[in-house]
Short mmCIF file of C-alpha atoms in Angstrom, two decimals:
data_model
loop_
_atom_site.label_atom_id
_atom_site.label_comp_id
_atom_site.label_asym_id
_atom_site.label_seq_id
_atom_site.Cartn_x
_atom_site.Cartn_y
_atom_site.Cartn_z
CA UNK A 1 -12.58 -5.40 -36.79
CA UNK A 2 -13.07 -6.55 -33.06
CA UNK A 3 -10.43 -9.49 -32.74
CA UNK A 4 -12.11 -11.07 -29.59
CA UNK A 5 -15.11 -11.74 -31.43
CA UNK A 6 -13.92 -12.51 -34.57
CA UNK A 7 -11.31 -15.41 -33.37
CA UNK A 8 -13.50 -16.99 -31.04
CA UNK A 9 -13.86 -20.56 -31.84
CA UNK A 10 -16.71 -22.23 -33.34
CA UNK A 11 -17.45 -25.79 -34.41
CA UNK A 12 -20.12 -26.23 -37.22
CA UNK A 13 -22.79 -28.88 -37.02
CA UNK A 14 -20.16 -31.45 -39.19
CA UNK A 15 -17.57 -30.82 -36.37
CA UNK A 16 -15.10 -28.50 -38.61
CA UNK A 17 -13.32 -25.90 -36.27
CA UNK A 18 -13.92 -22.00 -37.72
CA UNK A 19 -13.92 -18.59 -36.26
CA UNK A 20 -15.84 -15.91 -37.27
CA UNK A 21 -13.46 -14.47 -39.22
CA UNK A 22 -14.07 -17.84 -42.03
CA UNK A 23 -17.42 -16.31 -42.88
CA UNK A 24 -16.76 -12.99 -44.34
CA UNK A 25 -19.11 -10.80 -44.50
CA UNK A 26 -20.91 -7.25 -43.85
CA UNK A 27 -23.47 -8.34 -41.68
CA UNK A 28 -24.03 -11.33 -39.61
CA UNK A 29 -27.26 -12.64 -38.41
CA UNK A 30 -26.77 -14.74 -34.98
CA UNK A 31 -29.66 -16.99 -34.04
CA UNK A 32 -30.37 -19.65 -31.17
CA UNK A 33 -32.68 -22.04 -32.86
CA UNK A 34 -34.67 -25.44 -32.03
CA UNK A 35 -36.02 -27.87 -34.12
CA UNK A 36 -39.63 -28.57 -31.95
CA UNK A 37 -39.90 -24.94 -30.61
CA UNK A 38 -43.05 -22.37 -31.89
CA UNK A 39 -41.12 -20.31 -33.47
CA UNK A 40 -39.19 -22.96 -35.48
CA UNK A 41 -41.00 -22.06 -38.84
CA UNK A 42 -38.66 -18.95 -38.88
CA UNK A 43 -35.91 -21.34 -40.43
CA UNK A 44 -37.96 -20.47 -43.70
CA UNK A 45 -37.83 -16.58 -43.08
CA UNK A 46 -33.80 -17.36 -42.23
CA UNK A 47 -33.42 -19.00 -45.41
CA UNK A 48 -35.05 -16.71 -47.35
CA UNK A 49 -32.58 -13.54 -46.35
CA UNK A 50 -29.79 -16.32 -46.67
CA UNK A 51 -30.98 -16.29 -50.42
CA UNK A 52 -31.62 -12.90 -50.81
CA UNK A 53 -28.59 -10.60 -48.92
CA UNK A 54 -25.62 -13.55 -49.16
CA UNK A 55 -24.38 -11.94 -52.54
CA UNK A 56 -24.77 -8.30 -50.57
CA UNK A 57 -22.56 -9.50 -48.19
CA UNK A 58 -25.03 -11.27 -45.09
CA UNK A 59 -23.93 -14.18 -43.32
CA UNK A 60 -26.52 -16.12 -41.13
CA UNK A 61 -25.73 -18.61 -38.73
CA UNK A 62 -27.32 -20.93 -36.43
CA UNK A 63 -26.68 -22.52 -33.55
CA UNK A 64 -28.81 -25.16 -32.12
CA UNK A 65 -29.58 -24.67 -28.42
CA UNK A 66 -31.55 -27.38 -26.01
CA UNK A 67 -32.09 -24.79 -23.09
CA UNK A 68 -35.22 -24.04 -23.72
CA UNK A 69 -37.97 -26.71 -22.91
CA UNK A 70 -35.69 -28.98 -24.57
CA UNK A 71 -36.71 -28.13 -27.61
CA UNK A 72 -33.90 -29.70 -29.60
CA UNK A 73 -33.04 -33.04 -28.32
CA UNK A 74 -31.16 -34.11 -31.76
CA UNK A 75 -27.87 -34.93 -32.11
CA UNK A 76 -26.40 -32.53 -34.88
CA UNK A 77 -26.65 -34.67 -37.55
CA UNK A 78 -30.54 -35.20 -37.00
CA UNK A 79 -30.19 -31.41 -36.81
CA UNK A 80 -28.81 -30.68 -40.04
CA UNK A 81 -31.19 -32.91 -41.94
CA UNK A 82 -34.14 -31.64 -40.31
CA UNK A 83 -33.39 -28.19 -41.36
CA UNK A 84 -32.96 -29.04 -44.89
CA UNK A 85 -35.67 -31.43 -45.35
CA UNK A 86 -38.26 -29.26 -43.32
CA UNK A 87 -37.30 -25.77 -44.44
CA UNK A 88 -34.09 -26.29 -47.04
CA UNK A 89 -31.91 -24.77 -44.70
CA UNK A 90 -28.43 -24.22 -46.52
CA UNK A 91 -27.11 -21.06 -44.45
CA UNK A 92 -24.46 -22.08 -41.97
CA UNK A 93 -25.04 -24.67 -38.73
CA UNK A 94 -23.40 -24.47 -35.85
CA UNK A 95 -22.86 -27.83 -33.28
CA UNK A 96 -25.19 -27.64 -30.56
CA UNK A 97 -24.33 -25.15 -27.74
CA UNK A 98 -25.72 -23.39 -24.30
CA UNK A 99 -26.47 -19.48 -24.56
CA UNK A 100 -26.75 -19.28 -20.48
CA UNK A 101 -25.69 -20.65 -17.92
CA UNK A 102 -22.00 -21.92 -16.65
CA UNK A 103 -21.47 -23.56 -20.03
CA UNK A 104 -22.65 -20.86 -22.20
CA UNK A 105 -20.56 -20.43 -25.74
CA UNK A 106 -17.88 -17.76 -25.45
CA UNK A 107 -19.89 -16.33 -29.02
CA UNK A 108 -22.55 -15.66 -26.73
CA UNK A 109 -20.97 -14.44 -23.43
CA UNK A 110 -19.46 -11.91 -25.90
CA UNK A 111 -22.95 -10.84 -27.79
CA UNK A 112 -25.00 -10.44 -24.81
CA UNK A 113 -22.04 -8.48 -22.67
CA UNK A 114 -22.22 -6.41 -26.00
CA UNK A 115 -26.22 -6.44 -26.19
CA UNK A 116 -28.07 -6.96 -23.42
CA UNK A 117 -31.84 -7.89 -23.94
CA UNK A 118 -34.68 -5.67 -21.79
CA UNK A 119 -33.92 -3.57 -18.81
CA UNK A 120 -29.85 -4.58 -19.28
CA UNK A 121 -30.61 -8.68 -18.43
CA UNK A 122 -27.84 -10.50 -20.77
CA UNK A 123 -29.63 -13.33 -20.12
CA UNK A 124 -31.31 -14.95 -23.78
CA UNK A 125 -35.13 -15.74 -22.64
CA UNK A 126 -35.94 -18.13 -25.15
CA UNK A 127 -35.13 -19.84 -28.88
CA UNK A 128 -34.72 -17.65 -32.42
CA UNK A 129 -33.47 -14.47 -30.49
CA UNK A 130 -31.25 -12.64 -33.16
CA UNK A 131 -28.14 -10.90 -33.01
CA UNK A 132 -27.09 -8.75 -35.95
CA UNK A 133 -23.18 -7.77 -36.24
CA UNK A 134 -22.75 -5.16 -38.23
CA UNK A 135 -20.02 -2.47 -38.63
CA UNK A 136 -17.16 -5.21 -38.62
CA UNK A 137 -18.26 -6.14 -35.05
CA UNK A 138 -18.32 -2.73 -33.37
CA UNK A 139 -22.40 -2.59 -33.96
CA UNK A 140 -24.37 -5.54 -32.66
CA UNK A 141 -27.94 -5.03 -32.19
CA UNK A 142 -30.49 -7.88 -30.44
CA UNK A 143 -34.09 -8.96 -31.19
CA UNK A 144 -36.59 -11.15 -29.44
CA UNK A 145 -37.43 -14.47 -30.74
CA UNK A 146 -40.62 -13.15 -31.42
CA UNK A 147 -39.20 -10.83 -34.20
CA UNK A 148 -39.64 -12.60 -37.40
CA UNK A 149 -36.49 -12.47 -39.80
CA UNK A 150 -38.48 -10.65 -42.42
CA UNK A 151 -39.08 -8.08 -39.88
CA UNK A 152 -34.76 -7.65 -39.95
CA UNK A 153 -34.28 -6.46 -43.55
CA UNK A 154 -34.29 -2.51 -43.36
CA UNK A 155 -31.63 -3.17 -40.67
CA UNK A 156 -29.79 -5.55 -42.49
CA UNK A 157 -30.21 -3.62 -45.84
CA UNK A 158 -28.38 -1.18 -43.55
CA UNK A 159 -25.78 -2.98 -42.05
CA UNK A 160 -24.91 -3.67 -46.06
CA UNK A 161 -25.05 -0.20 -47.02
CA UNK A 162 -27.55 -0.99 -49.90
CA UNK A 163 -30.04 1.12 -51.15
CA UNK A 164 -33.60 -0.62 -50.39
CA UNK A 165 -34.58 -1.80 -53.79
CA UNK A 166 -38.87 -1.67 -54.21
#
């Protein structure tokens, strides 16, 4: 298991303090999300591999981000109970954070050092991009926000090490 990214600190969207390591699992879904963005209704395709791969062993988690046209100007409570009224959002929150910049999360200094997006820029271009840890951290693969989450499943049915069922 890769220590550094397993004991870096996180605070979820009700202020508790957890690392990585609180949320095992066999693969974990990283996303960068906004509550007024276009690609917002993917909290529903989220939620739905929440439901479906959680008992195989996938842990998503999201982590509200305001960098991008300001797309989520709530405070995290407003947060949370816009994601469960509007799309019944019970995977994992995160308190709001920065993916670039000088005050970007150590999660994601770590993720895009490890998976830089096109032509090697680290640099996340918008909301919903996805990281998937796999591997117990030594595999971590990155898709655009435009990638729906439904779109994830043969990789994440891989990261589990299930046979596809259907």
């Amino acid at each position: 298991m890769s220590e550094d990214l397993f004991s870096i600190p996180l605070t979820t969207i009700t202020g508790q303090a957890k690392t990585l390591a609180d949320f095992p699992a066999k693969a974990i879904l990283v996303v960068n999300t906004a509550s007024e963005c276009g690609f917002t209704p993917q909290y529903k395709g989220l939620e739905q591999l929440w439901q479906t791969y959680r008992d195989s062993g996938l842990m998503v988690l999201g982590f509200p981000c305001n960098q991008f046209g300001h797309q989520e100007k709530g405070n995290n409570q407003e947060i949370a109970a816009f994601c469960e009224l509007n799309f019944g959002v019970t995977f994992p929150l995160f308190a709001k954070i920065e993916v670039n910049g000088a005050n970007t999360h150590p999660l994601y200094l770590y993720l895009k050092s490890r998976a830089p997006g096109l032509l090697g820029n680290q640099a996340i271009k918008w909301n919903f991009t996805k990281f998937l840890i796999t591997e117990q951290g030594q595999k971590i693969e990155r898709f655009a926000p435009v990638t729906k989450p439904e779109a994830l499943t043969e990789k994440i049915v891989q990261g589990l090490n299930l046979s596809r069922l259907g």
